[in-house]
Amino acid sequence: MDFSEFGRHAEYVIAAYAMAALVIGILIVWVRMDKTQLEKEMQALEASGIRRRSSRRPGPSVSQVVSSSADDKSES
Amino acid sequence: MTLYDLANPTRFLKLVKVLLPWLIVATVAALAVGLYFAFFVAPEDYQQGQTVRIMFVHVPAAQLALMCYAMMALSSIGSLVWKHPLADVSAKASAPIGAAFTFLALFSGAIWGKPMWGTFWVWDARLTSFLVLFIMYLGIIALWKAIEDPIKAAKVNAIITLVGVINVVIIKFSVEWWNTLHQPPSIIRSGGPAIHSSILIPLGLMALAFVLLFVTLHLMSMRNEIMRRRIRAMRMRAASVAPAASSNTVTKAAPAGAR
């Protein structure tokens, strides 16, 4: 569609759709960025040995990790 | 799968993982079809001319603004009455999306108002109550951020959200109760829609696209919120175990040092 067909009110129609695109775009980017940041945070915690209580994956629990690190410190 | 099964966040996340790709495809397809109809099929209005196309953004955004609040209110009931584990997650996830669509409805309404009414804004009942809705969304978002404990925050927000439902009723009936510059209902009204099918169909398609967009964004936000709570729980468990472990270390280390 040629935007000149919108006549003298073209700027209003374009502004409404541009703002809609901007708002929806910001929402999508915000949700995606939030997910990426949370995933990084979760990975960092898991890498340091902290796991969820209900996690069934092999690996030490929080208490095991903390007590082993405390034991390491006491041995040193 | 029952509602009680979905109360388990892990099961819910599995379901979201399956649903999301389909929802994204459906949303993009619905938006594409809706925009095609809005620009290439819908005729210009005999009175409003091309500005009628603003309606295809304004009306779905306004409907979603109210739908988001209805979702928050239902979630608040679930949170207060049944203490559903995902209810407060749902309420919290809805607020920013609702605020965004309320802003879009206010903006597109103002943009539509200028050529049609000769002004961007009037303090009539519909516009004012919609502005109040936007402020309420911002207040609820601020409250979620202000209270650190998510369980306490959920309770306070649930009560405030349910009190705020009165504003949704005011928004809905404002154009009937008061004499407003905003037009009376033209879609959901006794006697059927007052809009011709050539404009009503594109409007319905855009409304469907916006609803799909909301469902997609809401599920994505809920998934993020569940992850945020898991991270918080992991940090708290680590913090609660650390002092006990370090005190054990002290008691273990003391005899060794004495030897």
mmCIF file with all atom_site columns, N, CA, C and O in Angstrom, chain B residues 62-63 65-66 69 102 106 125-134 136-137 164-178 180 182-183 185:
data_model
loop_
_atom_site.group_PDB
_atom_site.id
_atom_site.type_symbol
_atom_site.label_atom_id
_atom_site.label_alt_id
_atom_site.label_comp_id
_atom_site.label_asym_id
_atom_site.label_entity_id
_atom_site.label_seq_id
_atom_site.pdbx_PDB_ins_code
_atom_site.Cartn_x
_atom_site.Cartn_y
_atom_site.Cartn_z
_atom_site.occupancy
_atom_site.B_iso_or_equiv
_atom_site.pdbx_formal_charge
_atom_site.auth_seq_id
_atom_site.auth_comp_id
_atom_site.auth_asym_id
_atom_site.auth_atom_id
_atom_site.pdbx_PDB_model_num
ATOM 1   N N  . ALA B 1 62  ? -6.602  -2.062 23.676 1.00 0.00 ? 62  ALA B N  1
ATOM 2   C CA . ALA B 1 62  ? -7.469  -1.730 24.813 1.00 0.00 ? 62  ALA B CA 1
ATOM 3   C C  . ALA B 1 62  ? -8.100  -2.997 25.402 1.00 0.00 ? 62  ALA B C  1
ATOM 4   O O  . ALA B 1 62  ? -8.190  -3.147 26.626 1.00 0.00 ? 62  ALA B O  1
ATOM 5   N N  . GLN B 1 63  ? -8.507  -3.902 24.515 1.00 0.00 ? 63  GLN B N  1
ATOM 6   C CA . GLN B 1 63  ? -9.099  -5.164 25.005 1.00 0.00 ? 63  GLN B CA 1
ATOM 7   C C  . GLN B 1 63  ? -8.077  -5.974 25.791 1.00 0.00 ? 63  GLN B C  1
ATOM 8   O O  . GLN B 1 63  ? -8.391  -6.569 26.817 1.00 0.00 ? 63  GLN B O  1
ATOM 9   N N  . ALA B 1 65  ? -5.490  -4.759 27.380 1.00 0.00 ? 65  ALA B N  1
ATOM 10  C CA . ALA B 1 65  ? -5.220  -4.052 28.639 1.00 0.00 ? 65  ALA B CA 1
ATOM 11  C C  . ALA B 1 65  ? -6.207  -4.530 29.712 1.00 0.00 ? 65  ALA B C  1
ATOM 12  O O  . ALA B 1 65  ? -5.818  -4.797 30.852 1.00 0.00 ? 65  ALA B O  1
ATOM 13  N N  . LEU B 1 66  ? -7.468  -4.675 29.319 1.00 0.00 ? 66  LEU B N  1
ATOM 14  C CA . LEU B 1 66  ? -8.491  -5.149 30.262 1.00 0.00 ? 66  LEU B CA 1
ATOM 15  C C  . LEU B 1 66  ? -8.341  -6.652 30.515 1.00 0.00 ? 66  LEU B C  1
ATOM 16  O O  . LEU B 1 66  ? -8.525  -7.121 31.637 1.00 0.00 ? 66  LEU B O  1
ATOM 17  N N  . TYR B 1 69  ? -5.680  -7.370 32.989 1.00 0.00 ? 69  TYR B N  1
ATOM 18  C CA . TYR B 1 69  ? -6.106  -7.089 34.363 1.00 0.00 ? 69  TYR B CA 1
ATOM 19  C C  . TYR B 1 69  ? -7.024  -8.211 34.862 1.00 0.00 ? 69  TYR B C  1
ATOM 20  O O  . TYR B 1 69  ? -6.940  -8.624 36.020 1.00 0.00 ? 69  TYR B O  1
ATOM 21  N N  . THR B 1 102 ? -1.785  -1.102 27.853 1.00 0.00 ? 102 THR B N  1
ATOM 22  C CA . THR B 1 102 ? -2.583  0.049  28.280 1.00 0.00 ? 102 THR B CA 1
ATOM 23  C C  . THR B 1 102 ? -1.964  1.333  27.721 1.00 0.00 ? 102 THR B C  1
ATOM 24  O O  . THR B 1 102 ? -2.677  2.214  27.222 1.00 0.00 ? 102 THR B O  1
ATOM 25  N N  . LEU B 1 106 ? -3.716  3.943  25.160 1.00 0.00 ? 106 LEU B N  1
ATOM 26  C CA . LEU B 1 106 ? -3.805  5.385  25.434 1.00 0.00 ? 106 LEU B CA 1
ATOM 27  C C  . LEU B 1 106 ? -3.155  6.190  24.308 1.00 0.00 ? 106 LEU B C  1
ATOM 28  O O  . LEU B 1 106 ? -3.716  7.185  23.841 1.00 0.00 ? 106 LEU B O  1
ATOM 29  N N  . ALA B 1 125 ? -14.850 10.259 31.072 1.00 0.00 ? 125 ALA B N  1
ATOM 30  C CA . ALA B 1 125 ? -14.815 9.110  31.991 1.00 0.00 ? 125 ALA B CA 1
ATOM 31  C C  . ALA B 1 125 ? -14.002 7.940  31.430 1.00 0.00 ? 125 ALA B C  1
ATOM 32  O O  . ALA B 1 125 ? -13.238 7.298  32.161 1.00 0.00 ? 125 ALA B O  1
ATOM 33  N N  . ARG B 1 126 ? -14.158 7.632  30.138 1.00 0.00 ? 126 ARG B N  1
ATOM 34  C CA . ARG B 1 126 ? -13.459 6.480  29.561 1.00 0.00 ? 126 ARG B CA 1
ATOM 35  C C  . ARG B 1 126 ? -11.946 6.709  29.555 1.00 0.00 ? 126 ARG B C  1
ATOM 36  O O  . ARG B 1 126 ? -11.175 5.857  29.976 1.00 0.00 ? 126 ARG B O  1
ATOM 37  N N  . LEU B 1 127 ? -11.539 7.883  29.068 1.00 0.00 ? 127 LEU B N  1
ATOM 38  C CA . LEU B 1 127 ? -10.107 8.149  28.957 1.00 0.00 ? 127 LEU B CA 1
ATOM 39  C C  . LEU B 1 127 ? -9.455  8.245  30.341 1.00 0.00 ? 127 LEU B C  1
ATOM 40  O O  . LEU B 1 127 ? -8.372  7.705  30.568 1.00 0.00 ? 127 LEU B O  1
ATOM 41  N N  . THR B 1 128 ? -10.144 8.902  31.255 1.00 0.00 ? 128 THR B N  1
ATOM 42  C CA . THR B 1 128 ? -9.590  9.072  32.605 1.00 0.00 ? 128 THR B CA 1
ATOM 43  C C  . THR B 1 128 ? -9.478  7.722  33.326 1.00 0.00 ? 128 THR B C  1
ATOM 44  O O  . THR B 1 128 ? -8.450  7.433  33.950 1.00 0.00 ? 128 THR B O  1
ATOM 45  N N  . SER B 1 129 ? -10.533 6.906  33.221 1.00 0.00 ? 129 SER B N  1
ATOM 46  C CA . SER B 1 129 ? -10.482 5.604  33.902 1.00 0.00 ? 129 SER B CA 1
ATOM 47  C C  . SER B 1 129 ? -9.407  4.706  33.276 1.00 0.00 ? 129 SER B C  1
ATOM 48  O O  . SER B 1 129 ? -8.800  3.885  33.968 1.00 0.00 ? 129 SER B O  1
ATOM 49  N N  . PHE B 1 130 ? -9.167  4.873  31.990 1.00 0.00 ? 130 PHE B N  1
ATOM 50  C CA . PHE B 1 130 ? -8.099  4.090  31.347 1.00 0.00 ? 130 PHE B CA 1
ATOM 51  C C  . PHE B 1 130 ? -6.725  4.568  31.814 1.00 0.00 ? 130 PHE B C  1
ATOM 52  O O  . PHE B 1 130 ? -5.810  3.764  31.997 1.00 0.00 ? 130 PHE B O  1
ATOM 53  N N  . LEU B 1 131 ? -6.588  5.877  32.017 1.00 0.00 ? 131 LEU B N  1
ATOM 54  C CA . LEU B 1 131 ? -5.337  6.412  32.557 1.00 0.00 ? 131 LEU B CA 1
ATOM 55  C C  . LEU B 1 131 ? -5.116  5.890  33.978 1.00 0.00 ? 131 LEU B C  1
ATOM 56  O O  . LEU B 1 131 ? -3.985  5.545  34.355 1.00 0.00 ? 131 LEU B O  1
ATOM 57  N N  . VAL B 1 132 ? -6.210  5.806  34.737 1.00 0.00 ? 132 VAL B N  1
ATOM 58  C CA . VAL B 1 132 ? -6.130  5.251  36.102 1.00 0.00 ? 132 VAL B CA 1
ATOM 59  C C  . VAL B 1 132 ? -5.649  3.792  36.034 1.00 0.00 ? 132 VAL B C  1
ATOM 60  O O  . VAL B 1 132 ? -4.824  3.366  36.849 1.00 0.00 ? 132 VAL B O  1
ATOM 61  N N  . LEU B 1 133 ? -6.136  3.050  35.039 1.00 0.00 ? 133 LEU B N  1
ATOM 62  C CA . LEU B 1 133 ? -5.699  1.648  34.863 1.00 0.00 ? 133 LEU B CA 1
ATOM 63  C C  . LEU B 1 133 ? -4.191  1.586  34.644 1.00 0.00 ? 133 LEU B C  1
ATOM 64  O O  . LEU B 1 133 ? -3.501  0.745  35.232 1.00 0.00 ? 133 LEU B O  1
ATOM 65  N N  . PHE B 1 134 ? -3.690  2.494  33.804 1.00 0.00 ? 134 PHE B N  1
ATOM 66  C CA . PHE B 1 134 ? -2.249  2.526  33.523 1.00 0.00 ? 134 PHE B CA 1
ATOM 67  C C  . PHE B 1 134 ? -1.457  2.813  34.803 1.00 0.00 ? 134 PHE B C  1
ATOM 68  O O  . PHE B 1 134 ? -0.460  2.147  35.095 1.00 0.00 ? 134 PHE B O  1
ATOM 69  N N  . MET B 1 136 ? -2.450  2.251  37.813 1.00 0.00 ? 136 MET B N  1
ATOM 70  C CA . MET B 1 136 ? -2.574  1.072  38.691 1.00 0.00 ? 136 MET B CA 1
ATOM 71  C C  . MET B 1 136 ? -1.567  -0.009 38.307 1.00 0.00 ? 136 MET B C  1
ATOM 72  O O  . MET B 1 136 ? -0.946  -0.640 39.169 1.00 0.00 ? 136 MET B O  1
ATOM 73  N N  . TYR B 1 137 ? -1.426  -0.232 37.015 1.00 0.00 ? 137 TYR B N  1
ATOM 74  C CA . TYR B 1 137 ? -0.428  -1.214 36.552 1.00 0.00 ? 137 TYR B CA 1
ATOM 75  C C  . TYR B 1 137 ? 0.967   -0.820 37.045 1.00 0.00 ? 137 TYR B C  1
ATOM 76  O O  . TYR B 1 137 ? 1.716   -1.665 37.542 1.00 0.00 ? 137 TYR B O  1
ATOM 77  N N  . GLY B 1 164 ? -8.837  -3.177 42.730 1.00 0.00 ? 164 GLY B N  1
ATOM 78  C CA . GLY B 1 164 ? -8.777  -2.416 41.480 1.00 0.00 ? 164 GLY B CA 1
ATOM 79  C C  . GLY B 1 164 ? -9.727  -2.900 40.396 1.00 0.00 ? 164 GLY B C  1
ATOM 80  O O  . GLY B 1 164 ? -9.903  -2.208 39.382 1.00 0.00 ? 164 GLY B O  1
ATOM 81  N N  . VAL B 1 165 ? -10.342 -4.066 40.602 1.00 0.00 ? 165 VAL B N  1
ATOM 82  C CA . VAL B 1 165 ? -11.293 -4.588 39.593 1.00 0.00 ? 165 VAL B CA 1
ATOM 83  C C  . VAL B 1 165 ? -12.446 -3.595 39.382 1.00 0.00 ? 165 VAL B C  1
ATOM 84  O O  . VAL B 1 165 ? -12.998 -3.494 38.285 1.00 0.00 ? 165 VAL B O  1
ATOM 85  N N  . ILE B 1 166 ? -12.731 -2.831 40.422 1.00 0.00 ? 166 ILE B N  1
ATOM 86  C CA . ILE B 1 166 ? -13.813 -1.837 40.318 1.00 0.00 ? 166 ILE B CA 1
ATOM 87  C C  . ILE B 1 166 ? -13.546 -0.871 39.156 1.00 0.00 ? 166 ILE B C  1
ATOM 88  O O  . ILE B 1 166 ? -14.470 -0.448 38.461 1.00 0.00 ? 166 ILE B O  1
ATOM 89  N N  . ASN B 1 167 ? -12.249 -0.565 38.930 1.00 0.00 ? 167 ASN B N  1
ATOM 90  C CA . ASN B 1 167 ? -11.912 0.349  37.834 1.00 0.00 ? 167 ASN B CA 1
ATOM 91  C C  . ASN B 1 167 ? -12.181 -0.280 36.466 1.00 0.00 ? 167 ASN B C  1
ATOM 92  O O  . ASN B 1 167 ? -12.546 0.418  35.516 1.00 0.00 ? 167 ASN B O  1
ATOM 93  N N  . VAL B 1 168 ? -12.009 -1.611 36.382 1.00 0.00 ? 168 VAL B N  1
ATOM 94  C CA . VAL B 1 168 ? -12.287 -2.298 35.114 1.00 0.00 ? 168 VAL B CA 1
ATOM 95  C C  . VAL B 1 168 ? -13.785 -2.189 34.792 1.00 0.00 ? 168 VAL B C  1
ATOM 96  O O  . VAL B 1 168 ? -14.175 -1.960 33.640 1.00 0.00 ? 168 VAL B O  1
ATOM 97  N N  . VAL B 1 169 ? -14.600 -2.333 35.829 1.00 0.00 ? 169 VAL B N  1
ATOM 98  C CA . VAL B 1 169 ? -16.055 -2.202 35.639 1.00 0.00 ? 169 VAL B CA 1
ATOM 99  C C  . VAL B 1 169 ? -16.390 -0.766 35.218 1.00 0.00 ? 169 VAL B C  1
ATOM 100 O O  . VAL B 1 169 ? -17.205 -0.539 34.313 1.00 0.00 ? 169 VAL B O  1
ATOM 101 N N  . ILE B 1 170 ? -15.725 0.196  35.857 1.00 0.00 ? 170 ILE B N  1
ATOM 102 C CA . ILE B 1 170 ? -15.958 1.613  35.503 1.00 0.00 ? 170 ILE B CA 1
ATOM 103 C C  . ILE B 1 170 ? -15.564 1.864  34.046 1.00 0.00 ? 170 ILE B C  1
ATOM 104 O O  . ILE B 1 170 ? -16.291 2.520  33.298 1.00 0.00 ? 170 ILE B O  1
ATOM 105 N N  . ILE B 1 171 ? -14.400 1.304  33.639 1.00 0.00 ? 171 ILE B N  1
ATOM 106 C CA . ILE B 1 171 ? -13.956 1.487  32.242 1.00 0.00 ? 171 ILE B CA 1
ATOM 107 C C  . ILE B 1 171 ? -15.012 0.944  31.282 1.00 0.00 ? 171 ILE B C  1
ATOM 108 O O  . ILE B 1 171 ? -15.405 1.604  30.325 1.00 0.00 ? 171 ILE B O  1
ATOM 109 N N  . LYS B 1 172 ? -15.463 -0.276 31.577 1.00 0.00 ? 172 LYS B N  1
ATOM 110 C CA . LYS B 1 172 ? -16.420 -0.944 30.679 1.00 0.00 ? 172 LYS B CA 1
ATOM 111 C C  . LYS B 1 172 ? -17.713 -0.137 30.523 1.00 0.00 ? 172 LYS B C  1
ATOM 112 O O  . LYS B 1 172 ? -18.206 0.052  29.411 1.00 0.00 ? 172 LYS B O  1
ATOM 113 N N  . PHE B 1 173 ? -18.245 0.343  31.651 1.00 0.00 ? 173 PHE B N  1
ATOM 114 C CA . PHE B 1 173 ? -19.561 1.004  31.582 1.00 0.00 ? 173 PHE B CA 1
ATOM 115 C C  . PHE B 1 173 ? -19.489 2.528  31.556 1.00 0.00 ? 173 PHE B C  1
ATOM 116 O O  . PHE B 1 173 ? -20.538 3.176  31.529 1.00 0.00 ? 173 PHE B O  1
ATOM 117 N N  . SER B 1 174 ? -18.266 3.082  31.558 1.00 0.00 ? 174 SER B N  1
ATOM 118 C CA . SER B 1 174 ? -18.118 4.550  31.600 1.00 0.00 ? 174 SER B CA 1
ATOM 119 C C  . SER B 1 174 ? -18.846 5.240  30.447 1.00 0.00 ? 174 SER B C  1
ATOM 120 O O  . SER B 1 174 ? -19.444 6.300  30.642 1.00 0.00 ? 174 SER B O  1
ATOM 121 N N  . VAL B 1 175 ? -18.808 4.609  29.267 1.00 0.00 ? 175 VAL B N  1
ATOM 122 C CA . VAL B 1 175 ? -19.426 5.253  28.103 1.00 0.00 ? 175 VAL B CA 1
ATOM 123 C C  . VAL B 1 175 ? -20.961 5.158  28.132 1.00 0.00 ? 175 VAL B C  1
ATOM 124 O O  . VAL B 1 175 ? -21.637 5.795  27.323 1.00 0.00 ? 175 VAL B O  1
ATOM 125 N N  . GLU B 1 176 ? -21.485 4.318  29.040 1.00 0.00 ? 176 GLU B N  1
ATOM 126 C CA . GLU B 1 176 ? -22.942 4.222  29.168 1.00 0.00 ? 176 GLU B CA 1
ATOM 127 C C  . GLU B 1 176 ? -23.433 5.052  30.359 1.00 0.00 ? 176 GLU B C  1
ATOM 128 O O  . GLU B 1 176 ? -24.514 5.622  30.321 1.00 0.00 ? 176 GLU B O  1
ATOM 129 N N  . TRP B 1 177 ? -22.623 5.083  31.434 1.00 0.00 ? 177 TRP B N  1
ATOM 130 C CA . TRP B 1 177 ? -23.043 5.792  32.648 1.00 0.00 ? 177 TRP B CA 1
ATOM 131 C C  . TRP B 1 177 ? -22.912 7.305  32.510 1.00 0.00 ? 177 TRP B C  1
ATOM 132 O O  . TRP B 1 177 ? -23.651 8.060  33.112 1.00 0.00 ? 177 TRP B O  1
ATOM 133 N N  . TRP B 1 178 ? -21.883 7.755  31.748 1.00 0.00 ? 178 TRP B N  1
ATOM 134 C CA . TRP B 1 178 ? -21.643 9.194  31.621 1.00 0.00 ? 178 TRP B CA 1
ATOM 135 C C  . TRP B 1 178 ? -21.676 9.609  30.158 1.00 0.00 ? 178 TRP B C  1
ATOM 136 O O  . TRP B 1 178 ? -21.518 8.774  29.273 1.00 0.00 ? 178 TRP B O  1
ATOM 137 N N  . THR B 1 180 ? -19.807 10.844 27.375 1.00 0.00 ? 180 THR B N  1
ATOM 138 C CA . THR B 1 180 ? -18.372 10.936 27.061 1.00 0.00 ? 180 THR B CA 1
ATOM 139 C C  . THR B 1 180 ? -18.160 11.279 25.588 1.00 0.00 ? 180 THR B C  1
ATOM 140 O O  . THR B 1 180 ? -19.017 11.015 24.743 1.00 0.00 ? 180 THR B O  1
ATOM 141 N N  . HIS B 1 182 ? -15.781 9.818  24.036 1.00 0.00 ? 182 HIS B N  1
ATOM 142 C CA . HIS B 1 182 ? -15.510 8.481  23.500 1.00 0.00 ? 182 HIS B CA 1
ATOM 143 C C  . HIS B 1 182 ? -16.833 7.834  23.094 1.00 0.00 ? 182 HIS B C  1
ATOM 144 O O  . HIS B 1 182 ? -17.839 7.967  23.788 1.00 0.00 ? 182 HIS B O  1
ATOM 145 N N  . GLN B 1 183 ? -16.792 7.112  21.989 1.00 0.00 ? 183 GLN B N  1
ATOM 146 C CA . GLN B 1 183 ? -18.037 6.515  21.477 1.00 0.00 ? 183 GLN B CA 1
ATOM 147 C C  . GLN B 1 183 ? -18.559 5.403  22.390 1.00 0.00 ? 183 GLN B C  1
ATOM 148 O O  . GLN B 1 183 ? -17.776 4.784  23.115 1.00 0.00 ? 183 GLN B O  1
ATOM 149 N N  . PRO B 1 185 ? -20.201 1.530  23.241 1.00 0.00 ? 185 PRO B N  1
ATOM 150 C CA . PRO B 1 185 ? -19.749 0.234  22.707 1.00 0.00 ? 185 PRO B CA 1
ATOM 151 C C  . PRO B 1 185 ? -20.300 -0.007 21.304 1.00 0.00 ? 185 PRO B C  1
ATOM 152 O O  . PRO B 1 185 ? -21.471 0.281  21.036 1.00 0.00 ? 185 PRO B O  1
#
